[in-house]
Amino acid sequence: MRIGIDLGGTKIEAVVLAPDGAIAFRQRRPTPRNDYDATVQVIAALVAEAEHAIGHACTVGIGMPGTISPATGVVKNANSTWLNGRRLHQDVEARLDRPVRLANDANCFALSEASDGAGAGESVVFGVIIGTGCGGGVVVNGAVLTGPNAIAGEWGHNPLPWPDDSERPGPECYCGKRGCLESFISGPGFARDYAIHAGVAIGSIDAAGVVARASDGNAQAAGALDRYVSRVARGLATIVNVLDPDVIVLGGGMSNVPHLYDAVPARLPPFVFSDAVVTRIVPPKHGDSSGVRGAAWLWSLEEARKVTGAARAPQAGAGTAGA
Ligand SMILES: [Zn+2]
């Protein structure tokens, strides 16, 4: 069996994924924020607990914010900033005394949905997470596309394409640039756009609140949602023009807005260099579980069978197993 771990900013979740795709074990712990050593310790403890619960060794895959830099071997681009600059891959492998695979959380989301989710059976899947940020991952024929810089699929810090005058130069982004797609189409970006146009304080309403107002017929909120749909469509049109995925799976908080699945495809054609646009845009099959499931999928079933076949005992000293 395969262990997947989702290393999030507020919680660390572990699952054991059975060969039939069922979740055989699930456990969550709060993330020790700003404490790197304790973060590694919680990962190790969760692995020990999972293996104790199911009675044999498993492969371990971890979905993480940011990625491991191929240039330096340390974490980069993580919004859980205490991970940045640390040798997370080496440290977890040393702690668990075995090879471990790590991947960006959006890549894990895309892998989960491509493997046995909403993109199953398709050749090219683009997975998008639009929540507090805006990430993306590409899976081709069942394998995550990483790239020499380990940033394949990272579209959130490209500029919003085809901007009108009101969208230039765009909001300042934490990456140092202005007008990044993420600053428009993340949940906070959407709520901010509404607040500015409606003349209310930024931060006084969140994305779900704006969506609820739009559903109630509020014209300002409906206007914000219309701008949002246009921006998501323009952003995805550039993906279609470059990658032409068979399916785009949306994840993250904004993927819970049903309106997007009708409205965004309808706005693609003017921006896609094609006579017809048949790209499907679909909700995730596994919802919030896709990240942790995709982490487990970083190892194939065949690889997991070999590990289980070796009947290796769970590692001593890996934490508070089964306590
Ligand atoms: Zn940016």
PDB file of C-alpha atoms and ligand atoms in Angstrom:
ATOM      1  CA  MET A   1       0.000   0.000   0.000  1.00  0.00           C
ATOM      2  CA  ARG A   2       0.971   3.597  -0.450  1.00  0.00           C
ATOM      3  CA  ILE A   3       1.147   6.391   2.102  1.00  0.00           C
ATOM      4  CA  GLY A   4       0.348   9.885   0.928  1.00  0.00           C
ATOM      5  CA  ILE A   5       1.106  12.919   3.057  1.00  0.00           C
ATOM      6  CA  ASP A   6      -0.221  16.398   2.436  1.00  0.00           C
ATOM      7  CA  LEU A   7       2.048  18.931   4.107  1.00  0.00           C
ATOM      8  CA  GLY A   8      -0.232  21.924   4.452  1.00  0.00           C
ATOM      9  CA  GLY A   9       0.167  25.269   6.140  1.00  0.00           C
ATOM     10  CA  THR A  10      -2.272  24.437   8.930  1.00  0.00           C
ATOM     11  CA  LYS A  11      -2.470  20.639   8.967  1.00  0.00           C
ATOM     12  CA  ILE A  12      -0.446  17.625   7.922  1.00  0.00           C
ATOM     13  CA  GLU A  13      -2.637  14.802   6.694  1.00  0.00           C
ATOM     14  CA  ALA A  14      -1.626  11.206   6.036  1.00  0.00           C
ATOM     15  CA  VAL A  15      -3.597   8.522   4.246  1.00  0.00           C
ATOM     16  CA  VAL A  16      -2.908   4.960   3.252  1.00  0.00           C
ATOM     17  CA  LEU A  17      -4.231   4.366  -0.244  1.00  0.00           C
ATOM     18  CA  ALA A  18      -5.295   0.781  -0.858  1.00  0.00           C
ATOM     19  CA  PRO A  19      -4.737  -0.783  -4.307  1.00  0.00           C
ATOM     20  CA  ASP A  20      -8.442  -0.369  -5.121  1.00  0.00           C
ATOM     21  CA  GLY A  21      -8.253   3.352  -4.383  1.00  0.00           C
ATOM     22  CA  ALA A  22      -9.968   3.147  -1.006  1.00  0.00           C
ATOM     23  CA  ILE A  23      -8.569   5.070   1.951  1.00  0.00           C
ATOM     24  CA  ALA A  24      -7.392   2.418   4.437  1.00  0.00           C
ATOM     25  CA  PHE A  25      -6.151   4.896   7.036  1.00  0.00           C
ATOM     26  CA  ARG A  26      -6.422   8.626   7.602  1.00  0.00           C
ATOM     27  CA  GLN A  27      -4.930  10.868  10.258  1.00  0.00           C
ATOM     28  CA  ARG A  28      -4.368  14.611  10.635  1.00  0.00           C
ATOM     29  CA  ARG A  29      -2.110  16.637  12.889  1.00  0.00           C
ATOM     30  CA  PRO A  30      -1.725  20.400  13.203  1.00  0.00           C
ATOM     31  CA  THR A  31       1.297  21.728  11.331  1.00  0.00           C
ATOM     32  CA  PRO A  32       3.995  22.963  13.722  1.00  0.00           C
ATOM     33  CA  ARG A  33       4.166  26.356  12.080  1.00  0.00           C
ATOM     34  CA  ASN A  34       7.593  27.993  11.935  1.00  0.00           C
ATOM     35  CA  ASP A  35       9.243  24.888  13.403  1.00  0.00           C
ATOM     36  CA  TYR A  36      11.084  22.896  10.744  1.00  0.00           C
ATOM     37  CA  ASP A  37      12.390  20.091  12.954  1.00  0.00           C
ATOM     38  CA  ALA A  38       8.957  19.526  14.488  1.00  0.00           C
ATOM     39  CA  THR A  39       7.438  19.440  10.983  1.00  0.00           C
ATOM     40  CA  VAL A  40       9.782  16.613   9.974  1.00  0.00           C
ATOM     41  CA  GLN A  41       8.995  14.870  13.261  1.00  0.00           C
ATOM     42  CA  VAL A  42       5.220  15.003  12.637  1.00  0.00           C
ATOM     43  CA  ILE A  43       5.698  13.542   9.146  1.00  0.00           C
ATOM     44  CA  ALA A  44       7.735  10.673  10.584  1.00  0.00           C
ATOM     45  CA  ALA A  45       5.217  10.078  13.367  1.00  0.00           C
ATOM     46  CA  LEU A  46       2.333   9.926  10.894  1.00  0.00           C
ATOM     47  CA  VAL A  47       4.180   7.399   8.730  1.00  0.00           C
ATOM     48  CA  ALA A  48       4.905   5.234  11.777  1.00  0.00           C
ATOM     49  CA  GLU A  49       1.290   5.462  12.908  1.00  0.00           C
ATOM     50  CA  ALA A  50      -0.027   4.553   9.461  1.00  0.00           C
ATOM     51  CA  GLU A  51       2.266   1.538   9.092  1.00  0.00           C
ATOM     52  CA  HIS A  52       1.467   0.374  12.601  1.00  0.00           C
ATOM     53  CA  ALA A  53      -2.257   0.629  11.823  1.00  0.00           C
ATOM     54  CA  ILE A  54      -2.128  -1.436   8.639  1.00  0.00           C
ATOM     55  CA  GLY A  55       0.677  -3.767   9.731  1.00  0.00           C
ATOM     56  CA  HIS A  56       3.300  -3.433   7.006  1.00  0.00           C
ATOM     57  CA  ALA A  57       5.681  -1.049   5.282  1.00  0.00           C
ATOM     58  CA  CYS A  58       4.459   1.283   2.552  1.00  0.00           C
ATOM     59  CA  THR A  59       5.863   3.673   0.016  1.00  0.00           C
ATOM     60  CA  VAL A  60       5.803   7.316   1.118  1.00  0.00           C
ATOM     61  CA  GLY A  61       4.939  10.282  -1.095  1.00  0.00           C
ATOM     62  CA  ILE A  62       4.628  13.839   0.133  1.00  0.00           C
ATOM     63  CA  GLY A  63       2.770  16.765  -1.384  1.00  0.00           C
ATOM     64  CA  MET A  64       4.312  20.046  -0.305  1.00  0.00           C
ATOM     65  CA  PRO A  65       3.977  23.757  -0.893  1.00  0.00           C
ATOM     66  CA  GLY A  66       6.643  24.993  -3.294  1.00  0.00           C
ATOM     67  CA  THR A  67       9.116  22.461  -4.593  1.00  0.00           C
ATOM     68  CA  ILE A  68      12.608  21.062  -4.179  1.00  0.00           C
ATOM     69  CA  SER A  69      14.984  23.171  -6.257  1.00  0.00           C
ATOM     70  CA  PRO A  70      16.914  20.960  -8.684  1.00  0.00           C
ATOM     71  CA  ALA A  71      19.679  23.573  -8.589  1.00  0.00           C
ATOM     72  CA  THR A  72      20.259  23.533  -4.826  1.00  0.00           C
ATOM     73  CA  GLY A  73      18.328  20.582  -3.363  1.00  0.00           C
ATOM     74  CA  VAL A  74      16.517  22.808  -0.905  1.00  0.00           C
ATOM     75  CA  VAL A  75      12.870  23.896  -0.741  1.00  0.00           C
ATOM     76  CA  LYS A  76      11.887  26.970  -2.753  1.00  0.00           C
ATOM     77  CA  ASN A  77       8.650  28.868  -3.441  1.00  0.00           C
ATOM     78  CA  ALA A  78       6.839  27.555  -0.346  1.00  0.00           C
ATOM     79  CA  ASN A  79       4.317  29.866   1.282  1.00  0.00           C
ATOM     80  CA  SER A  80       5.026  27.841   4.457  1.00  0.00           C
ATOM     81  CA  THR A  81       8.179  29.892   4.567  1.00  0.00           C
ATOM     82  CA  TRP A  82       9.937  27.956   7.344  1.00  0.00           C
ATOM     83  CA  LEU A  83      10.475  25.176   4.813  1.00  0.00           C
ATOM     84  CA  ASN A  84      12.304  27.368   2.319  1.00  0.00           C
ATOM     85  CA  GLY A  85      16.047  26.803   2.151  1.00  0.00           C
ATOM     86  CA  ARG A  86      15.803  23.516   4.081  1.00  0.00           C
ATOM     87  CA  ARG A  87      16.854  20.068   2.847  1.00  0.00           C
ATOM     88  CA  LEU A  88      13.414  18.583   3.373  1.00  0.00           C
ATOM     89  CA  HIS A  89      13.871  15.690   0.976  1.00  0.00           C
ATOM     90  CA  GLN A  90      17.145  14.545   2.553  1.00  0.00           C
ATOM     91  CA  ASP A  91      15.930  15.109   6.093  1.00  0.00           C
ATOM     92  CA  VAL A  92      12.709  13.110   5.653  1.00  0.00           C
ATOM     93  CA  GLU A  93      14.539  10.276   3.916  1.00  0.00           C
ATOM     94  CA  ALA A  94      17.127  10.167   6.701  1.00  0.00           C
ATOM     95  CA  ARG A  95      14.401  10.177   9.327  1.00  0.00           C
ATOM     96  CA  LEU A  96      12.432   7.388   7.637  1.00  0.00           C
ATOM     97  CA  ASP A  97      15.513   5.511   6.396  1.00  0.00           C
ATOM     98  CA  ARG A  98      14.100   4.921   2.927  1.00  0.00           C
ATOM     99  CA  PRO A  99      13.552   6.727  -0.373  1.00  0.00           C
ATOM    100  CA  VAL A 100      10.698   9.223  -0.272  1.00  0.00           C
ATOM    101  CA  ARG A 101       9.174  11.175  -3.167  1.00  0.00           C
ATOM    102  CA  LEU A 102       8.099  14.760  -2.825  1.00  0.00           C
ATOM    103  CA  ALA A 103       6.156  16.914  -5.252  1.00  0.00           C
ATOM    104  CA  ASN A 104       4.425  20.250  -5.332  1.00  0.00           C
ATOM    105  CA  ASP A 105       0.882  20.061  -3.957  1.00  0.00           C
ATOM    106  CA  ALA A 106      -0.717  21.228  -7.208  1.00  0.00           C
ATOM    107  CA  ASN A 107       1.205  18.502  -9.050  1.00  0.00           C
ATOM    108  CA  CYS A 108      -0.164  15.966  -6.558  1.00  0.00           C
ATOM    109  CA  PHE A 109      -3.682  17.277  -7.127  1.00  0.00           C
ATOM    110  CA  ALA A 110      -3.261  16.901 -10.892  1.00  0.00           C
ATOM    111  CA  LEU A 111      -1.774  13.410 -10.500  1.00  0.00           C
ATOM    112  CA  SER A 112      -4.652  12.249  -8.309  1.00  0.00           C
ATOM    113  CA  GLU A 113      -7.301  13.505 -10.706  1.00  0.00           C
ATOM    114  CA  ALA A 114      -5.430  12.122 -13.717  1.00  0.00           C
ATOM    115  CA  SER A 115      -4.935   8.710 -12.096  1.00  0.00           C
ATOM    116  CA  ASP A 116      -8.381   7.800 -10.809  1.00  0.00           C
ATOM    117  CA  GLY A 117     -10.269  11.079 -10.725  1.00  0.00           C
ATOM    118  CA  ALA A 118     -12.002  13.460 -13.094  1.00  0.00           C
ATOM    119  CA  GLY A 119      -9.191  13.191 -15.669  1.00  0.00           C
ATOM    120  CA  ALA A 120      -8.761   9.412 -15.579  1.00  0.00           C
ATOM    121  CA  GLY A 121      -8.024   7.919 -18.986  1.00  0.00           C
ATOM    122  CA  GLU A 122      -6.960  11.216 -20.559  1.00  0.00           C
ATOM    123  CA  SER A 123      -3.473  11.775 -21.998  1.00  0.00           C
ATOM    124  CA  VAL A 124      -2.858  15.336 -20.871  1.00  0.00           C
ATOM    125  CA  VAL A 125      -4.423  16.718 -17.697  1.00  0.00           C
ATOM    126  CA  PHE A 126      -3.966  20.241 -16.377  1.00  0.00           C
ATOM    127  CA  GLY A 127      -4.866  20.492 -12.702  1.00  0.00           C
ATOM    128  CA  VAL A 128      -5.468  23.903 -11.238  1.00  0.00           C
ATOM    129  CA  ILE A 129      -5.710  24.886  -7.601  1.00  0.00           C
ATOM    130  CA  ILE A 130      -7.430  28.222  -7.151  1.00  0.00           C
ATOM    131  CA  GLY A 131      -7.795  28.896  -3.467  1.00  0.00           C
ATOM    132  CA  THR A 132      -5.680  31.179  -1.343  1.00  0.00           C
ATOM    133  CA  GLY A 133      -3.191  31.070  -4.213  1.00  0.00           C
ATOM    134  CA  CYS A 134      -3.181  29.852  -7.780  1.00  0.00           C
ATOM    135  CA  GLY A 135      -1.114  26.777  -8.656  1.00  0.00           C
ATOM    136  CA  GLY A 136      -1.117  24.281 -11.453  1.00  0.00           C
ATOM    137  CA  GLY A 137       0.237  20.900 -12.425  1.00  0.00           C
ATOM    138  CA  VAL A 138       0.567  18.923 -15.630  1.00  0.00           C
ATOM    139  CA  VAL A 139       0.230  15.154 -15.951  1.00  0.00           C
ATOM    140  CA  VAL A 140       1.099  13.487 -19.259  1.00  0.00           C
ATOM    141  CA  ASN A 141       0.216   9.821 -19.749  1.00  0.00           C
ATOM    142  CA  GLY A 142       0.017   9.286 -16.001  1.00  0.00           C
ATOM    143  CA  ALA A 143       3.301  10.983 -15.075  1.00  0.00           C
ATOM    144  CA  VAL A 144       3.795  14.378 -13.476  1.00  0.00           C
ATOM    145  CA  LEU A 145       5.662  16.799 -15.710  1.00  0.00           C
ATOM    146  CA  THR A 146       8.308  18.457 -13.546  1.00  0.00           C
ATOM    147  CA  GLY A 147      10.771  20.265 -15.794  1.00  0.00           C
ATOM    148  CA  PRO A 148      14.405  21.248 -15.246  1.00  0.00           C
ATOM    149  CA  ASN A 149      13.372  24.124 -12.962  1.00  0.00           C
ATOM    150  CA  ALA A 150      10.661  22.063 -11.251  1.00  0.00           C
ATOM    151  CA  ILE A 151       8.035  24.667 -12.068  1.00  0.00           C
ATOM    152  CA  ALA A 152       6.024  23.040 -14.886  1.00  0.00           C
ATOM    153  CA  GLY A 153       2.397  24.117 -14.686  1.00  0.00           C
ATOM    154  CA  GLU A 154       3.084  27.106 -12.459  1.00  0.00           C
ATOM    155  CA  TRP A 155       0.948  29.659 -14.233  1.00  0.00           C
ATOM    156  CA  GLY A 156      -0.099  31.872 -11.293  1.00  0.00           C
ATOM    157  CA  HIS A 157       2.714  34.369 -11.672  1.00  0.00           C
ATOM    158  CA  ASN A 158       2.289  34.929 -15.351  1.00  0.00           C
ATOM    159  CA  PRO A 159       0.585  38.234 -16.083  1.00  0.00           C
ATOM    160  CA  LEU A 160      -3.172  38.353 -16.588  1.00  0.00           C
ATOM    161  CA  PRO A 161      -3.478  38.026 -20.375  1.00  0.00           C
ATOM    162  CA  TRP A 162      -5.396  40.422 -22.637  1.00  0.00           C
ATOM    163  CA  PRO A 163      -5.870  42.990 -19.850  1.00  0.00           C
ATOM    164  CA  ASP A 164      -8.129  45.987 -20.347  1.00  0.00           C
ATOM    165  CA  ASP A 165      -7.156  49.432 -19.090  1.00  0.00           C
ATOM    166  CA  SER A 166      -8.822  48.870 -15.712  1.00  0.00           C
ATOM    167  CA  GLU A 167      -6.661  45.782 -15.168  1.00  0.00           C
ATOM    168  CA  ARG A 168      -3.328  47.508 -15.783  1.00  0.00           C
ATOM    169  CA  PRO A 169      -0.880  47.543 -14.084  1.00  0.00           C
ATOM    170  CA  GLY A 170      -2.803  45.305 -11.680  1.00  0.00           C
ATOM    171  CA  PRO A 171      -2.375  44.619  -7.969  1.00  0.00           C
ATOM    172  CA  GLU A 172       1.045  44.200  -6.418  1.00  0.00           C
ATOM    173  CA  CYS A 173       1.956  40.550  -5.875  1.00  0.00           C
ATOM    174  CA  TYR A 174       4.127  39.074  -3.122  1.00  0.00           C
ATOM    175  CA  CYS A 175       6.454  37.752  -5.862  1.00  0.00           C
ATOM    176  CA  GLY A 176       7.492  41.333  -6.571  1.00  0.00           C
ATOM    177  CA  LYS A 177       5.609  41.895  -9.808  1.00  0.00           C
ATOM    178  CA  ARG A 178       2.245  43.480 -10.588  1.00  0.00           C
ATOM    179  CA  GLY A 179      -0.767  42.057 -12.358  1.00  0.00           C
ATOM    180  CA  CYS A 180      -0.012  38.383 -11.746  1.00  0.00           C
ATOM    181  CA  LEU A 181      -2.857  36.038 -12.579  1.00  0.00           C
ATOM    182  CA  GLU A 182      -2.836  34.857  -8.962  1.00  0.00           C
ATOM    183  CA  SER A 183      -3.566  38.331  -7.681  1.00  0.00           C
ATOM    184  CA  PHE A 184      -6.754  38.364  -9.799  1.00  0.00           C
ATOM    185  CA  ILE A 185      -8.070  34.793  -9.715  1.00  0.00           C
ATOM    186  CA  SER A 186      -7.149  33.494  -6.252  1.00  0.00           C
ATOM    187  CA  GLY A 187     -10.000  33.581  -3.741  1.00  0.00           C
ATOM    188  CA  PRO A 188      -8.531  36.632  -1.974  1.00  0.00           C
ATOM    189  CA  GLY A 189      -7.948  38.290  -5.357  1.00  0.00           C
ATOM    190  CA  PHE A 190     -11.606  37.825  -6.290  1.00  0.00           C
ATOM    191  CA  ALA A 191     -12.812  39.171  -2.928  1.00  0.00           C
ATOM    192  CA  ARG A 192     -10.460  42.132  -3.239  1.00  0.00           C
ATOM    193  CA  ASP A 193     -11.775  43.015  -6.693  1.00  0.00           C
ATOM    194  CA  TYR A 194     -15.334  43.001  -5.369  1.00  0.00           C
ATOM    195  CA  ALA A 195     -14.410  45.120  -2.360  1.00  0.00           C
ATOM    196  CA  ILE A 196     -12.730  47.776  -4.485  1.00  0.00           C
ATOM    197  CA  HIS A 197     -15.644  48.058  -6.915  1.00  0.00           C
ATOM    198  CA  ALA A 198     -18.305  47.901  -4.191  1.00  0.00           C
ATOM    199  CA  GLY A 199     -16.505  50.460  -2.040  1.00  0.00           C
ATOM    200  CA  VAL A 200     -16.200  48.245   1.033  1.00  0.00           C
ATOM    201  CA  ALA A 201     -13.065  47.550   3.042  1.00  0.00           C
ATOM    202  CA  ILE A 202     -10.689  45.007   1.530  1.00  0.00           C
ATOM    203  CA  GLY A 203     -10.781  41.964   3.783  1.00  0.00           C
ATOM    204  CA  SER A 204     -14.316  42.667   5.030  1.00  0.00           C
ATOM    205  CA  ILE A 205     -15.745  39.915   2.823  1.00  0.00           C
ATOM    206  CA  ASP A 206     -14.239  36.685   1.517  1.00  0.00           C
ATOM    207  CA  ALA A 207     -14.705  34.921  -1.807  1.00  0.00           C
ATOM    208  CA  ALA A 208     -17.502  32.661  -0.568  1.00  0.00           C
ATOM    209  CA  GLY A 209     -19.313  35.737   0.734  1.00  0.00           C
ATOM    210  CA  VAL A 210     -19.119  37.436  -2.657  1.00  0.00           C
ATOM    211  CA  VAL A 211     -20.395  34.296  -4.419  1.00  0.00           C
ATOM    212  CA  ALA A 212     -23.320  34.132  -1.958  1.00  0.00           C
ATOM    213  CA  ARG A 213     -24.197  37.779  -2.664  1.00  0.00           C
ATOM    214  CA  ALA A 214     -24.065  37.153  -6.400  1.00  0.00           C
ATOM    215  CA  SER A 215     -26.482  34.257  -5.946  1.00  0.00           C
ATOM    216  CA  ASP A 216     -28.799  36.593  -4.046  1.00  0.00           C
ATOM    217  CA  GLY A 217     -28.893  38.927  -7.041  1.00  0.00           C
ATOM    218  CA  ASN A 218     -26.487  41.576  -5.782  1.00  0.00           C
ATOM    219  CA  ALA A 219     -25.402  43.468  -8.915  1.00  0.00           C
ATOM    220  CA  GLN A 220     -21.925  44.418  -7.619  1.00  0.00           C
ATOM    221  CA  ALA A 221     -21.192  40.827  -6.677  1.00  0.00           C
ATOM    222  CA  ALA A 222     -22.534  39.530  -9.987  1.00  0.00           C
ATOM    223  CA  GLY A 223     -20.295  42.025 -11.766  1.00  0.00           C
ATOM    224  CA  ALA A 224     -17.270  40.809  -9.820  1.00  0.00           C
ATOM    225  CA  LEU A 225     -18.114  37.214 -10.658  1.00  0.00           C
ATOM    226  CA  ASP A 226     -18.436  38.121 -14.338  1.00  0.00           C
ATOM    227  CA  ARG A 227     -15.011  39.770 -14.323  1.00  0.00           C
ATOM    228  CA  TYR A 228     -13.670  36.745 -12.498  1.00  0.00           C
ATOM    229  CA  VAL A 229     -15.021  34.335 -15.133  1.00  0.00           C
ATOM    230  CA  SER A 230     -13.438  36.424 -17.875  1.00  0.00           C
ATOM    231  CA  ARG A 231     -10.066  36.418 -16.121  1.00  0.00           C
ATOM    232  CA  VAL A 232     -10.071  32.682 -15.442  1.00  0.00           C
ATOM    233  CA  ALA A 233     -11.035  32.071 -19.070  1.00  0.00           C
ATOM    234  CA  ARG A 234      -8.235  34.291 -20.363  1.00  0.00           C
ATOM    235  CA  GLY A 235      -5.733  32.612 -18.056  1.00  0.00           C
ATOM    236  CA  LEU A 236      -6.800  29.129 -19.106  1.00  0.00           C
ATOM    237  CA  ALA A 237      -6.855  30.120 -22.784  1.00  0.00           C
ATOM    238  CA  THR A 238      -3.085  30.615 -22.642  1.00  0.00           C
ATOM    239  CA  ILE A 239      -2.750  27.111 -21.191  1.00  0.00           C
ATOM    240  CA  VAL A 240      -4.903  25.686 -23.989  1.00  0.00           C
ATOM    241  CA  ASN A 241      -2.844  27.526 -26.588  1.00  0.00           C
ATOM    242  CA  VAL A 242       0.435  26.120 -25.269  1.00  0.00           C
ATOM    243  CA  LEU A 243      -0.448  22.715 -23.843  1.00  0.00           C
ATOM    244  CA  ASP A 244      -3.884  21.896 -25.293  1.00  0.00           C
ATOM    245  CA  PRO A 245      -4.796  19.541 -22.424  1.00  0.00           C
ATOM    246  CA  ASP A 246      -7.577  16.997 -22.876  1.00  0.00           C
ATOM    247  CA  VAL A 247      -9.163  18.148 -19.649  1.00  0.00           C
ATOM    248  CA  ILE A 248      -8.695  20.889 -17.089  1.00  0.00           C
ATOM    249  CA  VAL A 249      -9.631  19.931 -13.516  1.00  0.00           C
ATOM    250  CA  LEU A 250     -10.281  22.755 -11.082  1.00  0.00           C
ATOM    251  CA  GLY A 251      -9.457  22.428  -7.394  1.00  0.00           C
ATOM    252  CA  GLY A 252      -9.190  24.666  -4.351  1.00  0.00           C
ATOM    253  CA  GLY A 253     -11.903  26.780  -2.796  1.00  0.00           C
ATOM    254  CA  MET A 254     -12.996  28.498  -6.006  1.00  0.00           C
ATOM    255  CA  SER A 255     -13.618  25.103  -7.665  1.00  0.00           C
ATOM    256  CA  ASN A 256     -16.755  24.927  -5.512  1.00  0.00           C
ATOM    257  CA  VAL A 257     -18.427  27.648  -7.605  1.00  0.00           C
ATOM    258  CA  PRO A 258     -20.681  25.676 -10.021  1.00  0.00           C
ATOM    259  CA  HIS A 259     -21.137  28.692 -12.293  1.00  0.00           C
ATOM    260  CA  LEU A 260     -17.513  28.388 -13.473  1.00  0.00           C
ATOM    261  CA  TYR A 261     -18.048  25.069 -15.268  1.00  0.00           C
ATOM    262  CA  ASP A 262     -20.576  26.578 -17.685  1.00  0.00           C
ATOM    263  CA  ALA A 263     -19.382  30.154 -17.852  1.00  0.00           C
ATOM    264  CA  VAL A 264     -15.614  29.708 -18.300  1.00  0.00           C
ATOM    265  CA  PRO A 265     -15.755  27.349 -21.332  1.00  0.00           C
ATOM    266  CA  ALA A 266     -18.171  29.765 -23.003  1.00  0.00           C
ATOM    267  CA  ARG A 267     -15.596  32.560 -22.717  1.00  0.00           C
ATOM    268  CA  LEU A 268     -12.617  30.600 -24.086  1.00  0.00           C
ATOM    269  CA  PRO A 269     -13.135  30.711 -27.879  1.00  0.00           C
ATOM    270  CA  PRO A 270     -12.142  34.336 -28.561  1.00  0.00           C
ATOM    271  CA  PHE A 271      -8.762  33.684 -26.939  1.00  0.00           C
ATOM    272  CA  VAL A 272      -7.967  30.183 -28.214  1.00  0.00           C
ATOM    273  CA  PHE A 273      -6.220  29.859 -31.577  1.00  0.00           C
ATOM    274  CA  SER A 274      -8.548  27.205 -32.948  1.00  0.00           C
ATOM    275  CA  ASP A 275     -11.697  26.955 -35.043  1.00  0.00           C
ATOM    276  CA  ALA A 276     -13.462  25.076 -32.260  1.00  0.00           C
ATOM    277  CA  VAL A 277     -12.690  24.664 -28.550  1.00  0.00           C
ATOM    278  CA  VAL A 278     -13.684  21.323 -27.077  1.00  0.00           C
ATOM    279  CA  THR A 279     -11.522  21.461 -23.924  1.00  0.00           C
ATOM    280  CA  ARG A 280     -13.430  20.123 -20.929  1.00  0.00           C
ATOM    281  CA  ILE A 281     -13.265  22.025 -17.631  1.00  0.00           C
ATOM    282  CA  VAL A 282     -14.485  19.845 -14.781  1.00  0.00           C
ATOM    283  CA  PRO A 283     -14.696  19.737 -10.973  1.00  0.00           C
ATOM    284  CA  PRO A 284     -12.427  17.339  -9.055  1.00  0.00           C
ATOM    285  CA  LYS A 285     -13.677  13.847  -8.298  1.00  0.00           C
ATOM    286  CA  HIS A 286     -11.831  13.580  -5.004  1.00  0.00           C
ATOM    287  CA  GLY A 287     -12.376  17.141  -3.798  1.00  0.00           C
ATOM    288  CA  ASP A 288     -10.168  18.180  -0.913  1.00  0.00           C
ATOM    289  CA  SER A 289      -8.661  14.665  -0.723  1.00  0.00           C
ATOM    290  CA  SER A 290      -6.975  14.926  -4.102  1.00  0.00           C
ATOM    291  CA  GLY A 291      -3.751  16.436  -2.783  1.00  0.00           C
ATOM    292  CA  VAL A 292      -3.080  13.685  -0.281  1.00  0.00           C
ATOM    293  CA  ARG A 293      -4.205  10.943  -2.685  1.00  0.00           C
ATOM    294  CA  GLY A 294      -1.897  12.310  -5.379  1.00  0.00           C
ATOM    295  CA  ALA A 295       1.027  12.209  -2.949  1.00  0.00           C
ATOM    296  CA  ALA A 296       0.413   8.470  -2.570  1.00  0.00           C
ATOM    297  CA  TRP A 297       0.295   8.172  -6.366  1.00  0.00           C
ATOM    298  CA  LEU A 298       3.896   9.446  -6.601  1.00  0.00           C
ATOM    299  CA  TRP A 299       4.723   5.731  -6.332  1.00  0.00           C
ATOM    300  CA  SER A 300       3.152   3.257  -8.719  1.00  0.00           C
ATOM    301  CA  LEU A 301       1.188   0.243  -7.554  1.00  0.00           C
ATOM    302  CA  GLU A 302       3.985  -1.983  -8.867  1.00  0.00           C
ATOM    303  CA  GLU A 303       6.593  -0.159  -6.813  1.00  0.00           C
ATOM    304  CA  ALA A 304       4.406  -0.373  -3.724  1.00  0.00           C
ATOM    305  CA  ARG A 305       3.974  -4.125  -4.166  1.00  0.00           C
ATOM    306  CA  LYS A 306       7.739  -4.587  -4.121  1.00  0.00           C
ATOM    307  CA  VAL A 307       8.065  -2.640  -0.878  1.00  0.00           C
ATOM    308  CA  THR A 308       5.204  -4.513   0.754  1.00  0.00           C
ATOM    309  CA  GLY A 309       6.592  -7.789  -0.574  1.00  0.00           C
ATOM    310  CA  ALA A 310       9.860  -7.056   1.191  1.00  0.00           C
ATOM    311  CA  ALA A 311       7.781  -7.018   4.395  1.00  0.00           C
ATOM    312  CA  ARG A 312       9.963  -4.406   5.910  1.00  0.00           C
ATOM    313  CA  ALA A 313       9.161  -3.525   9.483  1.00  0.00           C
ATOM    314  CA  PRO A 314       8.198   0.043  10.323  1.00  0.00           C
ATOM    315  CA  GLN A 315      11.253   2.011  11.409  1.00  0.00           C
ATOM    316  CA  ALA A 316      12.071   2.267  15.061  1.00  0.00           C
ATOM    317  CA  GLY A 317      12.433   5.729  16.462  1.00  0.00           C
ATOM    318  CA  ALA A 318      10.292   7.278  13.757  1.00  0.00           C
ATOM    319  CA  GLY A 319       7.909   8.843  16.227  1.00  0.00           C
ATOM    320  CA  THR A 320       4.977   8.079  18.447  1.00  0.00           C
ATOM    321  CA  ALA A 321       3.580   5.141  16.521  1.00  0.00           C
ATOM    322  CA  GLY A 322       0.305   3.853  17.785  1.00  0.00           C
ATOM    323  CA  ALA A 323       0.763   5.446  21.157  1.00  0.00           C
TER     324      ALA A 323
HETATM  325 ZN    ZN B   1       3.226  37.123  -8.632  1.00  0.00          ZN
END
